[in-house]
mmCIF file of C-alpha atoms and ligand atoms in Angstrom:
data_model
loop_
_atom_site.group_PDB
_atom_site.id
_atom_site.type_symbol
_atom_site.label_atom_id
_atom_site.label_comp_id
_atom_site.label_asym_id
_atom_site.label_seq_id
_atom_site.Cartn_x
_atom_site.Cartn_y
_atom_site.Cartn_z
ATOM 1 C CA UNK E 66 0.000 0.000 0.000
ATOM 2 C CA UNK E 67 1.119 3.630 -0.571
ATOM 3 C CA UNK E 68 1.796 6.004 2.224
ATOM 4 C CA UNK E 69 -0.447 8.443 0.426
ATOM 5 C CA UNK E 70 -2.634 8.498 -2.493
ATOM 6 C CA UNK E 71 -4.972 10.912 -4.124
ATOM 7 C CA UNK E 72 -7.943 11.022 -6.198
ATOM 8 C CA UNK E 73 -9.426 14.126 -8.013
ATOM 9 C CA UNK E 74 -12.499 14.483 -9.889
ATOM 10 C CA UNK E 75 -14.265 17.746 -11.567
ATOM 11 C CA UNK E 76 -17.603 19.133 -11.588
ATOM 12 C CA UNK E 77 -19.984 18.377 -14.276
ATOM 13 C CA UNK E 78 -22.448 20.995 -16.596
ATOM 14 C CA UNK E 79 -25.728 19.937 -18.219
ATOM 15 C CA UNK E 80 -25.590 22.210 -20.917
ATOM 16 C CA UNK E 81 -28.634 20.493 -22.413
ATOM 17 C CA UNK E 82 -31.167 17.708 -21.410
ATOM 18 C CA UNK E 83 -31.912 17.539 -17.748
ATOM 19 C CA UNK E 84 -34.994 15.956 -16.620
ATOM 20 C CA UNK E 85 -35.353 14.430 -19.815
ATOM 21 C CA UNK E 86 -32.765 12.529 -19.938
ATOM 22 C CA UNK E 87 -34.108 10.568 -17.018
ATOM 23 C CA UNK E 88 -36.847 9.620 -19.871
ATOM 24 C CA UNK E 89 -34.292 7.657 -22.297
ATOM 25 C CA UNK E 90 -34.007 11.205 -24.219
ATOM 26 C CA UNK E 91 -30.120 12.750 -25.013
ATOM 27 C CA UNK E 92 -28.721 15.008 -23.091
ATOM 28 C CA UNK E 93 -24.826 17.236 -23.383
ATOM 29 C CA UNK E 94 -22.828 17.648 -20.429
ATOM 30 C CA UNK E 95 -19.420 18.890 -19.797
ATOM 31 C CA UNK E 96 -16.492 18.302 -17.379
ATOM 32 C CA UNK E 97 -16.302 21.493 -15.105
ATOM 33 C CA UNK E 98 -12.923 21.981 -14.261
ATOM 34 C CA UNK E 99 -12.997 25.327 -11.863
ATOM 35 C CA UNK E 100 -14.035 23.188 -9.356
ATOM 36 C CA UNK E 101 -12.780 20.007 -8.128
ATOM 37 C CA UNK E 102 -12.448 17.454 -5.213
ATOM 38 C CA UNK E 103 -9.536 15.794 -3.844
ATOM 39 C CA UNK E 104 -9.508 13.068 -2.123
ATOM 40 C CA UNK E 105 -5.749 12.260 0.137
ATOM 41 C CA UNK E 106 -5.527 8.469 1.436
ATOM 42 C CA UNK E 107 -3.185 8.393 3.959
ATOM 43 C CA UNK E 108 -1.739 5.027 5.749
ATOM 44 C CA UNK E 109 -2.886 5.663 9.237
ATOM 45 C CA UNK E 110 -3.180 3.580 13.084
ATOM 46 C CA UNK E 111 -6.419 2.630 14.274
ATOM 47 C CA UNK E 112 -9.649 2.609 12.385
ATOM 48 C CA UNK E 113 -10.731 3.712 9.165
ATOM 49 C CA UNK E 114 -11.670 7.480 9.317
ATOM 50 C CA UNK E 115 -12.729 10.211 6.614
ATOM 51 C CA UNK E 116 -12.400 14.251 6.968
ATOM 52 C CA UNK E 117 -14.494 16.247 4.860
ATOM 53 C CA UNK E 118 -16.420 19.664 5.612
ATOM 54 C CA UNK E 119 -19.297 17.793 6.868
ATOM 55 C CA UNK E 120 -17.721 15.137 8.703
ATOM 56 C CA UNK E 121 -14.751 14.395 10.601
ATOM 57 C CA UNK E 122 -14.360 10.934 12.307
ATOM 58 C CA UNK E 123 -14.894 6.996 12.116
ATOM 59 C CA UNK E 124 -16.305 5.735 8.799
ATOM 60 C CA UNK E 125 -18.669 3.394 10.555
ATOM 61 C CA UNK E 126 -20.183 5.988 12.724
ATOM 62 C CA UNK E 127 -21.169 8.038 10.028
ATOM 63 C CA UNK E 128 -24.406 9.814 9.931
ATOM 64 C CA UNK E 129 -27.020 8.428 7.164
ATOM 65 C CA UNK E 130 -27.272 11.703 4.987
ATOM 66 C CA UNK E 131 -23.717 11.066 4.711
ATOM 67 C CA UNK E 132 -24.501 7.222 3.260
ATOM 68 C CA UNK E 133 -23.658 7.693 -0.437
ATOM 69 C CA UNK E 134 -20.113 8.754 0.461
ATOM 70 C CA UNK E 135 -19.736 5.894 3.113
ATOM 71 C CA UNK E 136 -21.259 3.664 0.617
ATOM 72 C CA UNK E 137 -18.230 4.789 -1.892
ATOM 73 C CA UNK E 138 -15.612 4.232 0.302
ATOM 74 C CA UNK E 139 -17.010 0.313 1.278
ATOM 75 C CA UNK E 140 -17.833 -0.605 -2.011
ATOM 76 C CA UNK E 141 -14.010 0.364 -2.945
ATOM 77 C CA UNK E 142 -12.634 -0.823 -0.676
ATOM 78 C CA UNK E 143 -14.500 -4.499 -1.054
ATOM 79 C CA UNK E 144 -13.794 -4.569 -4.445
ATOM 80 C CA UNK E 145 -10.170 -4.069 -3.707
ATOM 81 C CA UNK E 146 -10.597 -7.280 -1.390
ATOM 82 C CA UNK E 147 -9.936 -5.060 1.655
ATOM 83 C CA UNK E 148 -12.707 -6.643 4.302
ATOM 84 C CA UNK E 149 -11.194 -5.376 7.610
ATOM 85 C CA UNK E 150 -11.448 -1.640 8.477
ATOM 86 C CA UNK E 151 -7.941 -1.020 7.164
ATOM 87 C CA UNK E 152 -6.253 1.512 8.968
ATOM 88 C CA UNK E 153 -6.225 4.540 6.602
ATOM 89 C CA UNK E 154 -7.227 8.294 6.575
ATOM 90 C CA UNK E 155 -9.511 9.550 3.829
ATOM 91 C CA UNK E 156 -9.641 13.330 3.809
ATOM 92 C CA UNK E 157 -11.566 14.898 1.195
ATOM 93 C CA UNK E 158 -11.563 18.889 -0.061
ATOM 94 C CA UNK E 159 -14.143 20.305 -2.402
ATOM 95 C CA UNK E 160 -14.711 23.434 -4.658
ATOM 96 C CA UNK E 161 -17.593 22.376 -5.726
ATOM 97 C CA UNK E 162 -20.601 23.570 -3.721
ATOM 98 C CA UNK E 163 -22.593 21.043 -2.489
ATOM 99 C CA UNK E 164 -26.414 20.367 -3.888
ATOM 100 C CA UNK E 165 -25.730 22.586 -6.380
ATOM 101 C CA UNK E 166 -26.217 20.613 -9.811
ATOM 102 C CA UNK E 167 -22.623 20.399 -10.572
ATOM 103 C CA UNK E 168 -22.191 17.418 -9.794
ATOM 104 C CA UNK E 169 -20.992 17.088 -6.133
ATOM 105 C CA UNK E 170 -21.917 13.800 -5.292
ATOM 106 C CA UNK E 171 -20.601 11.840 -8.146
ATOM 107 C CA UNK E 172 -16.915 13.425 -8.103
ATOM 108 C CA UNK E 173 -16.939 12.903 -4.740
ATOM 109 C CA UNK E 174 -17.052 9.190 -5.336
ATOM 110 C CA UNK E 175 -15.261 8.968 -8.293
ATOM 111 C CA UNK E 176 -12.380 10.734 -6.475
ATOM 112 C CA UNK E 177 -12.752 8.449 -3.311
ATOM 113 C CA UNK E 178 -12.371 5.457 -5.323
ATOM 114 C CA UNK E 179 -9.810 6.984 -7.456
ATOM 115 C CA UNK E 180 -7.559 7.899 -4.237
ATOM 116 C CA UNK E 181 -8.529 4.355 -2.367
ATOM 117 C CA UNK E 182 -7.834 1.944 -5.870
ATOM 118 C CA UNK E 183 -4.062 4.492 -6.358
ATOM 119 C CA UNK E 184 -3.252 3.694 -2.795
ATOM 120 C CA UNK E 185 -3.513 -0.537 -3.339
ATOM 121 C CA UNK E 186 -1.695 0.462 -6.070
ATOM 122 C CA UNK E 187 -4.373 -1.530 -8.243
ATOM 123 C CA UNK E 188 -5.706 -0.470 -11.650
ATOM 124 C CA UNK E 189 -9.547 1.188 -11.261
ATOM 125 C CA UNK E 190 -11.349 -0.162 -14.242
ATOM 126 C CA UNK E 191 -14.137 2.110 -16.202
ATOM 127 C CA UNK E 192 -16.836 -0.538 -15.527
ATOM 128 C CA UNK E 193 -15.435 -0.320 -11.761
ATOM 129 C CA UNK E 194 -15.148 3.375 -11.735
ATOM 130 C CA UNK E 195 -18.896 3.142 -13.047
ATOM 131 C CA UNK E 196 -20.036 0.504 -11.066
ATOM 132 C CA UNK E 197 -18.744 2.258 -7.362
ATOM 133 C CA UNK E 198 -19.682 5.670 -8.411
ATOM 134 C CA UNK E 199 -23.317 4.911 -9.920
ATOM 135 C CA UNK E 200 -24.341 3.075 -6.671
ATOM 136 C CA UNK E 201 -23.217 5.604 -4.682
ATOM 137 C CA UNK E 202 -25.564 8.306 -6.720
ATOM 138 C CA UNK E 203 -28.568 6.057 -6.642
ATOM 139 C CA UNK E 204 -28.533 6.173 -2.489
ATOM 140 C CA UNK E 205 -27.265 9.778 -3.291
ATOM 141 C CA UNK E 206 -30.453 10.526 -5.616
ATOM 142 C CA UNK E 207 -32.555 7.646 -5.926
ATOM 143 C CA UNK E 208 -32.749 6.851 -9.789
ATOM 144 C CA UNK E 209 -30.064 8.620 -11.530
ATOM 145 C CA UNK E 210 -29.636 8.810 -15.049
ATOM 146 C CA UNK E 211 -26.017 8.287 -15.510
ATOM 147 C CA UNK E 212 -25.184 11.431 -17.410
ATOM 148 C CA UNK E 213 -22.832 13.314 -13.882
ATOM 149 C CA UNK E 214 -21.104 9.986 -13.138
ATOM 150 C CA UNK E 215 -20.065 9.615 -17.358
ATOM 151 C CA UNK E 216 -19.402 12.309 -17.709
ATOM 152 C CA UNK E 217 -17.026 13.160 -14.485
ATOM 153 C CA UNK E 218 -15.302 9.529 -14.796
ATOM 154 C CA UNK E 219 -14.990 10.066 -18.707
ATOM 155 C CA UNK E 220 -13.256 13.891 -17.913
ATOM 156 C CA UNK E 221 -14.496 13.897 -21.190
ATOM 157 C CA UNK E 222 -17.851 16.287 -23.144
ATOM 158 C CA UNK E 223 -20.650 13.527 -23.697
ATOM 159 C CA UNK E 224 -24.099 13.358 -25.874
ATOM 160 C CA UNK E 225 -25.335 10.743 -23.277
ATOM 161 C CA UNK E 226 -28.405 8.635 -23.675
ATOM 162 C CA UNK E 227 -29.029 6.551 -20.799
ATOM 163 C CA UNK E 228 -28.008 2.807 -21.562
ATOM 164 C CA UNK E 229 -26.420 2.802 -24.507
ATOM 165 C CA UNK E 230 -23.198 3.571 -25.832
ATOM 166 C CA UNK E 231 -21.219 6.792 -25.066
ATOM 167 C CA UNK E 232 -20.979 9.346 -27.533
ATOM 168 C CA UNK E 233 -17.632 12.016 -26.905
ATOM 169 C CA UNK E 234 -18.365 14.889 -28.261
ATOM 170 C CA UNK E 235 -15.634 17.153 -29.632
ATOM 171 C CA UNK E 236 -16.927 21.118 -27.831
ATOM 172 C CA UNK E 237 -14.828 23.803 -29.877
ATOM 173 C CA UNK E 238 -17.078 26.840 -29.776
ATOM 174 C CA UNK E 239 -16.170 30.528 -30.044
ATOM 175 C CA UNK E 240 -17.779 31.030 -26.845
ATOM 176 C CA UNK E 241 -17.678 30.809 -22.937
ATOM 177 C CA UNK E 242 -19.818 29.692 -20.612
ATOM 178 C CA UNK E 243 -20.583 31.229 -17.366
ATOM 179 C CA UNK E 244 -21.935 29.417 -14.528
ATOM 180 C CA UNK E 245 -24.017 31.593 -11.801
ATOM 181 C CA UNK E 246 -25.100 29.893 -8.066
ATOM 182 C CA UNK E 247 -28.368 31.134 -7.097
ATOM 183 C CA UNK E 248 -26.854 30.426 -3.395
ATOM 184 C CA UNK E 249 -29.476 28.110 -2.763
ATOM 185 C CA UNK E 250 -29.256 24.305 -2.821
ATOM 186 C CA UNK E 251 -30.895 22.400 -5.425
ATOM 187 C CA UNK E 252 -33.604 19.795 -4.366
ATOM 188 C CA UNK E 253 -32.557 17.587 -7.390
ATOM 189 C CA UNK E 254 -34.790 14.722 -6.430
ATOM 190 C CA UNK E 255 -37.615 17.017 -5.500
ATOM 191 C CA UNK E 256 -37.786 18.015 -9.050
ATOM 192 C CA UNK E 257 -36.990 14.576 -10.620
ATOM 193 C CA UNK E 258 -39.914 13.184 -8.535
ATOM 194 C CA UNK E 259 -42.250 16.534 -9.613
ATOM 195 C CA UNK E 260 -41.442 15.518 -13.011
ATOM 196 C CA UNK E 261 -42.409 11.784 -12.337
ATOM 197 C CA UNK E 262 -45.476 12.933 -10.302
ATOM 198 C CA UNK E 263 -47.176 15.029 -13.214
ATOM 199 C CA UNK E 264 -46.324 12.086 -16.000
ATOM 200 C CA UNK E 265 -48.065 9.865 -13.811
ATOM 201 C CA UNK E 266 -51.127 12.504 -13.790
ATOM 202 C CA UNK E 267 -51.004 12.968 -17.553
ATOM 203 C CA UNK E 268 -50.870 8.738 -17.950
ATOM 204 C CA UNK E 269 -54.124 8.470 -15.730
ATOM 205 C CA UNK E 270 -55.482 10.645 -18.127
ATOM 206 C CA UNK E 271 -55.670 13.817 -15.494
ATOM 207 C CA UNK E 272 -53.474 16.189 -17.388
ATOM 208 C CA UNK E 273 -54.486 19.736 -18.000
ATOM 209 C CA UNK E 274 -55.770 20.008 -21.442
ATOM 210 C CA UNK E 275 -53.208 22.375 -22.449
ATOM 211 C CA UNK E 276 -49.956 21.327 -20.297
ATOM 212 C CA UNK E 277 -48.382 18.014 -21.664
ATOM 213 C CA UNK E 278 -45.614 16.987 -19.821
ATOM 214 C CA UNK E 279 -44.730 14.201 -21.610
ATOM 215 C CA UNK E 280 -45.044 16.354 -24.665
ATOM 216 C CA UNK E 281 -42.240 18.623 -23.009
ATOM 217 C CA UNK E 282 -40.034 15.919 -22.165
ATOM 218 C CA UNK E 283 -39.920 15.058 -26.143
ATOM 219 C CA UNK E 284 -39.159 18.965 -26.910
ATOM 220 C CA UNK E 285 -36.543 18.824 -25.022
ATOM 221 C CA UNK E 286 -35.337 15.837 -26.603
ATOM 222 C CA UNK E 287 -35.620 17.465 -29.578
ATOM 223 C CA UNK E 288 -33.624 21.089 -28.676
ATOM 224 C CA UNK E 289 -30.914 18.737 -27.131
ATOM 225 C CA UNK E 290 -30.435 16.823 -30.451
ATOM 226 C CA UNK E 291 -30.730 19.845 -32.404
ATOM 227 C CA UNK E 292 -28.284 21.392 -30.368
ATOM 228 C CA UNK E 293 -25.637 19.308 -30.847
ATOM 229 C CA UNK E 294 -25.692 20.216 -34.455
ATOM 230 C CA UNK E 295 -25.857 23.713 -33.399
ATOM 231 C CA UNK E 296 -22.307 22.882 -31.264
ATOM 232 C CA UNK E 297 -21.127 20.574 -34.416
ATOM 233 C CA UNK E 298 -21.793 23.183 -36.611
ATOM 234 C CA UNK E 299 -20.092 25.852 -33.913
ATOM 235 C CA UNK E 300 -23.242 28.277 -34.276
ATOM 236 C CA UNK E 301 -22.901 29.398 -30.994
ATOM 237 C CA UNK E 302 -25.908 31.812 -31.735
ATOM 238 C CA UNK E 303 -28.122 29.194 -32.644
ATOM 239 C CA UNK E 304 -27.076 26.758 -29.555
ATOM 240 C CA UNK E 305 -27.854 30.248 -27.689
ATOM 241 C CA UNK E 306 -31.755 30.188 -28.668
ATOM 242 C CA UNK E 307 -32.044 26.585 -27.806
ATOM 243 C CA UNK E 308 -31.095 27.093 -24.206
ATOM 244 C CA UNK E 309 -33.379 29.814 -24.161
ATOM 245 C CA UNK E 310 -36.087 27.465 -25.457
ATOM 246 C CA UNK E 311 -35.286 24.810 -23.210
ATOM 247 C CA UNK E 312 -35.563 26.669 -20.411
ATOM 248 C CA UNK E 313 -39.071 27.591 -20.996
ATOM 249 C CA UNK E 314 -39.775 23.848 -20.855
ATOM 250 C CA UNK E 315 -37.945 23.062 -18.257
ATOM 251 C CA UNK E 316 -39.839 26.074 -16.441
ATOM 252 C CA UNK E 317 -43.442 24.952 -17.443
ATOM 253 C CA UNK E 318 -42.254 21.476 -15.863
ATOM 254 C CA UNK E 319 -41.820 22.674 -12.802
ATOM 255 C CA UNK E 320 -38.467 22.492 -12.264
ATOM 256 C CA UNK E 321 -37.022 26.166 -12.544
ATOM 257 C CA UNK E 322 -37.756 28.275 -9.593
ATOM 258 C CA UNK E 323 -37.892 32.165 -8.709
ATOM 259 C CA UNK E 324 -33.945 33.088 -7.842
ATOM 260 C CA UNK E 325 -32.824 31.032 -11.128
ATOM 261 C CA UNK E 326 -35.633 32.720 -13.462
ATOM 262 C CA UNK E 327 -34.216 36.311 -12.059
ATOM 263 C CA UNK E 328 -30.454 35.024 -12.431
ATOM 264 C CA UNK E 329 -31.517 33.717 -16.313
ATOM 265 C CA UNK E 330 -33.367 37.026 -17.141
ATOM 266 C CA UNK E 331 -30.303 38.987 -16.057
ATOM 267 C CA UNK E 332 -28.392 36.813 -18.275
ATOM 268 C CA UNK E 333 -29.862 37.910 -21.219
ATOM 269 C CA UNK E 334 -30.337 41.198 -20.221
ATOM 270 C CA UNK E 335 -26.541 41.319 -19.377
ATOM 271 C CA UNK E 336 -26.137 40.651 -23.590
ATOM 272 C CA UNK E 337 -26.132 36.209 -22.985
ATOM 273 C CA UNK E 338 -26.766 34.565 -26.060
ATOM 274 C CA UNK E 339 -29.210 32.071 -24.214
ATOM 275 C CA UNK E 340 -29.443 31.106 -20.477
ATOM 276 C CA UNK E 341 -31.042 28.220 -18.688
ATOM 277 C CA UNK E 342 -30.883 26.365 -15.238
ATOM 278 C CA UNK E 343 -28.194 23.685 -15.045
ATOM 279 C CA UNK E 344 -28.986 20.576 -13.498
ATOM 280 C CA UNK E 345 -31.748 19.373 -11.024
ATOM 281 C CA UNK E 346 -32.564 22.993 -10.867
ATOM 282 C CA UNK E 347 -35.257 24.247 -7.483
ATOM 283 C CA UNK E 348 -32.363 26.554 -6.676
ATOM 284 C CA UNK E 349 -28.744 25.175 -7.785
ATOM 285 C CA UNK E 350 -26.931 26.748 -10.880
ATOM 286 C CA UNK E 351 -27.891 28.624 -14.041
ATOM 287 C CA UNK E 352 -25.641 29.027 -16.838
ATOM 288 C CA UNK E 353 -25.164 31.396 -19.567
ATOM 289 C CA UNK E 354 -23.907 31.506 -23.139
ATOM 290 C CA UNK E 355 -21.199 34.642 -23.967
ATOM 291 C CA UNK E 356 -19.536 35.056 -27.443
ATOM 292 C CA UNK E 357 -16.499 36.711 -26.214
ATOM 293 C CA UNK E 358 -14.658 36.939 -23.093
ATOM 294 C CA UNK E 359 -15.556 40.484 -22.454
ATOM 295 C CA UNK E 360 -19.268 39.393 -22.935
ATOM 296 C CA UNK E 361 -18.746 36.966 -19.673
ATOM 297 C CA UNK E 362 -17.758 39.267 -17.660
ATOM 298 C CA UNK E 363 -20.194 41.529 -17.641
ATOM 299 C CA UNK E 364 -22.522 39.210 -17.914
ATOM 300 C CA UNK E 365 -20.675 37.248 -14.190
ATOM 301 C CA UNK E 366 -20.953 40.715 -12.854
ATOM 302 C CA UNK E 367 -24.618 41.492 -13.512
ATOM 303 C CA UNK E 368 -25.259 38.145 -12.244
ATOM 304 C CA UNK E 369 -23.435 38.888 -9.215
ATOM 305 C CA UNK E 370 -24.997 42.023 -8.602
ATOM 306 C CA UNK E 371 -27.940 40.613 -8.641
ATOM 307 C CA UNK E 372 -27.332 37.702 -6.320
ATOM 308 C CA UNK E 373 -25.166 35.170 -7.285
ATOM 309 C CA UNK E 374 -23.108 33.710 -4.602
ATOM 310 C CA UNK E 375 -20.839 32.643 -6.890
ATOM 311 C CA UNK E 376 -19.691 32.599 -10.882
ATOM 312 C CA UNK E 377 -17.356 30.917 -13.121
ATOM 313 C CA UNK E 378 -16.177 31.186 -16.508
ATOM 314 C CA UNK E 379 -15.241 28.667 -19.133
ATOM 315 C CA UNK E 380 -14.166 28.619 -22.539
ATOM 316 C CA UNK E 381 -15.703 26.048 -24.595
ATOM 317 C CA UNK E 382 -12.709 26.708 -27.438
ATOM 318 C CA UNK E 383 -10.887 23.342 -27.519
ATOM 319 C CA UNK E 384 -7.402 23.683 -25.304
HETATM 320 C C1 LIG L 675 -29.020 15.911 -12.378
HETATM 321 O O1 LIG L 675 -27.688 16.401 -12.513
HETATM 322 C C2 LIG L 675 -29.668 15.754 -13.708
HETATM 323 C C3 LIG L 675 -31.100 15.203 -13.723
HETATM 324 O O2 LIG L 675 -31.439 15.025 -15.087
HETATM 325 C C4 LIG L 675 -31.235 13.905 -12.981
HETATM 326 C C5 LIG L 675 -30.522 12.738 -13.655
HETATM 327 O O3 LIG L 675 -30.120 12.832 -14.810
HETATM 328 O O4 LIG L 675 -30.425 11.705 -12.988
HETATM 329 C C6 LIG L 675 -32.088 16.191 -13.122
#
């Protein structure tokens, strides 16, 4: 075994296709890399013990909302064959705000089994990588799609469909991105079960009349595929109108909420090209579409003058 190990993992962006793509439809997400976890294993005496901001103490007397992560760290370690409580520290640093929509949960596990497979010195398959971190979202958020644990173990830009084969997609756009957080956690699996809740309605034939959610759920299908052409095509203004479209949807569906509809109309006041929620949305992230550099940061300082906790910028020209 190592003295000590470490594991990273990024954040993750849905530029396109939340909520749907729980429903088999596509949806394009990105590696975030301004924020990050890192996770040091460290040979230690004694028990088995993690430090985090939450958390600080034995593995086994962890508190349940803390059960994905503990879940992570077990179902490493068996499949490394390690049964006891080995003797190790696992401390654990984050950038990336928590309930959020960026993905916390998922590189947290990916970056716990990345530091716990490094310090056994023993290879970490995909499939494993998959396998540890996918569990550990499903106690995290009940039935997760699959789209923030690709595409923070690929490190890689993905056109996901849930179950079948990965698509990379090659992002080179003349544009940035900015990311905005309203400052208020996300209730991801609030919204994914609002979502569920009003496609049962519409199925028992109780639906309004005018209000299809199943009908949304194939837009959105739709302005995901068609905006991968737009980002294939690098029409950056045309991937613009899509968000802006999407977000309508994804509003109607009840999963936008009042402090990420103000953030997105300051957006495109500020001069964005298109702006939508990010993720589960109820609070969490919005993000914004800027043709120049210049463009993103006015538009991060608008946001943040109107209440943003917190922005980032990233360029989605190939590096
Ligand atoms: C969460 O990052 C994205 C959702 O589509 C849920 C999922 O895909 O599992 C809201």
């Amino acid at each position: 075994m190592a003295k000590t190990a470490q594991g990273r993992a990024s954040g993750k962006i849905i530029l396109m296709g939340e909520h749907s793509v729980v429903y088999g439809k596509p949806a394009i997400a990105l590696p975030f890399e301004a924020v990050e976890v890192l996770t040091t294993v460290t040979e230690g005496e004694g028990d088995l013990t993690v430090n985090c901001a939450f958390y600080d103490g034995l593995v086994h007397e962890m508190p349940k909302v803390y059960e994905s992560l503990k879940h992570a760290i077990r179902f490493s370690l068996y499949r490394l064959g390690v049964s006891q409580n080995p003797a190790i520290k696992i401390e654990i640093t984050s950038t990336i705000p928590a309930e959020r929509g960026m993905g916390s949960s998922a590189a947290v596990a990916v970056s716990v089994a990345r530091a716990l497979f490094a310090s056994y010195e023993k290879e970490l398959t995909e499939s494993e990588l998959w396998d540890i971190a996918q569990s550990s979202e499903k106690i995290a958020h009940g039935n997760p799609s699959g789209v923030d644990v690709t595409t923070i173990s690929r490190e890689q830009s993905v056109y996901f469909v849930k179950g079948q084969p990965i698509e990379i997609l090659d992002v080179d756009l003349p544009g940035y991105l900015v990311v905005a957080d309203t400052g208020h956690i996300g209730h991801t699996l609030e919204a994914v079960q609002h979502v569920a809740d009003w496609i049962d309605i519409e199925n028992q034939g109780g639906a309004d009349l005018y209000f299809s959610p199943q009908g949304h759920i194939e837009i959105l299908g739709e302005l995901v595929a068609a905006s991968k052409e737009a980002l294939l095509d690098r029409d950056i203004n045309r991937l613009g109108k899509l968000m802006n479209r999407a977000q309508g949807y994804l509003y109607d569906l009840g999963v936008s909420d009042a402090s990420l509809e103000h953030l997105v109309q300051t957006a495109r006041e500020a001069g964005a090209l298109g702006a939508k929620l990010t993720g589960g949305g109820r609070g969490g992230c919005m993000i914004a579409l800027a043709s120049s550099a210049d463009q993103a940061h006015s538009i991060a300082q608008a946001l943040e003058q109107e209440g943003a906790s917190q922005t980032w910028i990233q360029s989605l020209a190939k590096v």
